[in-house]
Phi, psi and omega in degrees: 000148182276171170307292206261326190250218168260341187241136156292321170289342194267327171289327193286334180266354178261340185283321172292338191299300198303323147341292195275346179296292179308346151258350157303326187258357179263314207285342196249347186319295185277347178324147182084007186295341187240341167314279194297010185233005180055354150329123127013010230248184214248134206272146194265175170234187212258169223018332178272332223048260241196348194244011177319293187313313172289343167273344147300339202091023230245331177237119173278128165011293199302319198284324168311303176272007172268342186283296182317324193283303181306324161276005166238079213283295209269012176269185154254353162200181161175147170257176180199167209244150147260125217005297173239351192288128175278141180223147175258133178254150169217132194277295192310110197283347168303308159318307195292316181306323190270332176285338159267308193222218258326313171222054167335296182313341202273319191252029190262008170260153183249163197265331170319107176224178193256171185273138174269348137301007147267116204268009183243343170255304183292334177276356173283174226276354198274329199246018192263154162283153144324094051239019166332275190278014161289350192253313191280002199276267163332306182290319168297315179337299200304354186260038164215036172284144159305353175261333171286340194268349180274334148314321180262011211257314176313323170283310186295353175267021184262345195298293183343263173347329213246301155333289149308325155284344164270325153329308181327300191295356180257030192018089193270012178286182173104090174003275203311288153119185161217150149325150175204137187267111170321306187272337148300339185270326198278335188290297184304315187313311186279359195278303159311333184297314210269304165345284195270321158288314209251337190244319199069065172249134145270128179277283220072071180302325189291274193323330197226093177293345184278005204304141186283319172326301168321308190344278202287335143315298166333296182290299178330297180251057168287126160273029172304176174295299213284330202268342199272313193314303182308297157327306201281324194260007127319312190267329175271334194220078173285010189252336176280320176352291183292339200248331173256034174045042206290143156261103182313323200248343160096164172313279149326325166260336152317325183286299164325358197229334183295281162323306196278300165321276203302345177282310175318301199271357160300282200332280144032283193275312160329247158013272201089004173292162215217122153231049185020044179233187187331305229267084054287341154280329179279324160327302224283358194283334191259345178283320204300336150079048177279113156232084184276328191272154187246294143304021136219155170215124167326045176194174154082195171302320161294312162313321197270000205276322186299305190282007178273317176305320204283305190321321196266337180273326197291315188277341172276286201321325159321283179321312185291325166300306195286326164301283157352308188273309186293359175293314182282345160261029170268328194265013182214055134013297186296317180287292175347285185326280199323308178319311202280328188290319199289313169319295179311353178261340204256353146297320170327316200246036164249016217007067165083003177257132197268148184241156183308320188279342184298300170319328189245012149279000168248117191299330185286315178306309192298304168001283233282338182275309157332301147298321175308289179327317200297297197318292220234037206278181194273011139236160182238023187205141174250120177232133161264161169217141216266101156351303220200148181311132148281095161276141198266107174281178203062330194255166146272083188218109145261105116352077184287143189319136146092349200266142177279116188242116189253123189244136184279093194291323178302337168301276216322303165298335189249020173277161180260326168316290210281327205210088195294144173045054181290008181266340173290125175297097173219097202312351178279012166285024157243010178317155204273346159332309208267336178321307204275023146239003163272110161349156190259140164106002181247324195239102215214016189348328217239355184106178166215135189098206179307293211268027188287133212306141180289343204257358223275354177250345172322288214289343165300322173297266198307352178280266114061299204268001182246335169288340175278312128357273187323292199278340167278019185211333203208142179264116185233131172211202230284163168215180195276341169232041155296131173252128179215086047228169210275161184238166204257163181246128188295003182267357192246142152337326217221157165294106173205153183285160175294136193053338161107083107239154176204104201253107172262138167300107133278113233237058183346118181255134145320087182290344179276337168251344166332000000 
């Protein structure tokens, strides 16, 4: 005889029924959670919520909350679920203004984290807390002053150099021109930039294609089902993080980043040479021997923690930016030209030499980067977590401790209020006319506020200097193996083309009748 019943299979089924019920009713417990709240919410289904297709992978993130943002045109917020979790989305930009800078303090942790036993992942400046990361904040600030970076500037033109000689070398005269995949060339340029500002490296990825900096660049954002599962439950599911011990930088390249960081700054410290980049900042971080913080110390994994984010933040959101605009001026010819006259007057009066001011003098570039950003920026979302119970004035909305609150930068970018015919690349909506008549708080590529990226004039310098290098040399437009329109890939965390390509013709120009 059986437990409950006469049959042992008639018990396995009642046991499994019972199983399931009870994780059905655990997984629906909070649902109706924005209802019983006079909210909005978008009805979930029970274990995925609201979040199926991203967790197969089938939709990306950004895009998944820009839709949410777009079916609710006339609300100022409404929720939705990650698997049983409630998350709040928010429209409103007086709300978006108050919750990023105004009432910062309610809102200072972002909800996205690393396994805290990944220390390379979790002590960096994007996933680390409060009051942590304000001191580290402050101490990192000073190596992306414009006097430092006008200090470093002399190593990115050796990137250049390195850059402009390998173009060189695939002899691009000629009508026909060659194919070329955008985002691996754009990608090695900043992969050197990081290199070499951040490490005291020369990689040269162009000369050594095997270079483990790429390598190992590659490997952080590959987008298979495991790396892109992993990404997604960083920015979404910090309890699977924690429990199946996710590595923010994945294995291999932590351990590489590991390896490379402590050989530079033995070295370093051996020397006493000084090249005004990162690994001279983290000394001096390490000589001051501070120990005020209780969840960090200035050695060890935590030290190594700054420069492995700036290596992984610096060269993608760069690269992908940079891709991403000559694709759209391979394919609007016409912007393209305009672009290429204003590089070319403005080497004219530098004599042919690109320079720091030279750089942050052309007004059209910055346009083209600019737009690039609206269209295409490399997270498409902003997420916060409410410190501290909130009530949101003017609305009847409270805002509970622990609740994720997520803002659409891709909504954003894309209303046709803020930004009429928004699908059009079209660099005069930043003319400084139209800035100083768009609302504050719609257009926000780099974040707002306290917590807006620290890195956001690098990474502009280096967008800046690899569309300038190009286009001043070379004509790039659409090829047979152009995808128009470019399509995004639904497996990555972050704003990328499917599969990381974007393949353009590249074309030597006569710059002298140009």
């Amino acid at each position: 005889m059986a437990l409950i019943t006469a049959y042992w299979g008639l018990d396995g089924i009642l046991v499994l029924m019972t199983l399931m019920i009870t994780a059905y009713l655990y997984m629906t417990r909070k649902f109706k959670y924005w209802k019983k709240r006079g909210i909005l919410e978008v009805t979930p289904t029970p274990f995925f919520g609201n979040f199926k297709e991203c967790l197969f992978l089938k939709k990306a993130p950004a895009y998944f909350l820009k839709e949410l943002y777009e079916e609710t045109k006339e609300l100022p917020y409404m929720g939705f679920y990650v698997l049983d979790k409630p998350f709040l989305l928010v429209r409103d930009r007086e709300l978006v203004k108050n919750i990023l800078v105004k009432d910062f303090n309610c809102f200072s942790d972002r909800y996205n984290t690393a396994d805290p036993n990944d220390r390379i992942g979790y002590a960096n400046l994007f996933f680390m807390k409060n009051p942590t990361w304000k001191t580290i904040r402050t101490k990192l600030t000073p190596f992306f002053t414009s006097g430092k970076m006008k200090k470093m500037f002399n190593l990115m033109l050796e990137c250049v150099n390195n850059l402009d000689e390998y173009l060189d070398s695939l002899n691009l005269e000629g009508k026909d021109g060659k194919t070329i995949e955008v985002r691996e060339l754009t990608a090695k340029f900043a992969t050197d930039i990081i290199g070499s500002t951040a490490y005291g490296l020369d990689v040269n990825s162009f000369k050594n294609p095997n270079a483990e900096f790429r390598k190992y660049g590659k490997m952080i954002f590959q987008y298979d089902a495991f790396r892109g599962f992993e990404m997604l439950a960083i920015f979404f599911l910090p309890s699977i993080v924690r429990l199946i011990r996710i590595k923010m930088f994945g294995k291999e390249p932590t351990e590489f980043m590991r390896k490379v960081f402590w050989e530079t700054l033995t070295q370093r410290m051996k020397s006493g040479e000084k090249r005004n980049d990162l690994v001279d900042i983290l000394l001096e971080l390490k000589n001051s021997n501070d120990q005020s913080l209780k969840d960090f110390t200035f050695d060890g994994d935590d030290l190594l923690a700054q420069a492995a984010s700036f290596f992984s933040a610096g060269f993608e959101t760069s690269s992908t930016t940079t891709a991403f605009a000559l694709y759209e001026l391979a394919i609007q010819p016409q912007i393209q030209n305009t672009l290429r006259k204003e590089l070319l007057e403005g080497l004219q009066k530098s004599n042919g030499k690109i320079t720091y001011d030279m750089a942050w003098s052309l007004p059209y570039l910055d346009m083209v980067i600019s737009e690039t950003l609206r269209m295409y920026p490399p997270l498409g979302y902003v997420n916060r977590m409410a410190m501290q119970t909130y009530k949101a004035p003017e609305y009847n909305l409270v805002i509970e401790k622990g609740t994720p609150v997520y803002i659409s930068m891709l909504g954003m970018h894309y209303d046709p209020e803020y930004f009429p015919n928004p699908n059009k690349f079209d660099p005069e909506r930043f003319t400084e006319e139209n800035k100083r008549n768009r609302p504050a708080c719609v257009y926000f590529p780099f974040g707002e506020g306290p917590h807006a990226c620290i890195g956001n004039r690098f990474g502009l310098l280096q967008a800046k200097l690899t569309l300038l290098q190009i286009l001043s040399k070379y004509e790039v437009i659409p090829c047979a193996k152009t995808s128009i329109p470019v399509e995004i890939d639904p497996r990555g965390a972050m704003t990328v083309p499917l599969n990381g390509v974007i393949y353009l013709n590249f074309r030597k120009i006569n710059t002298k009748t140009t």
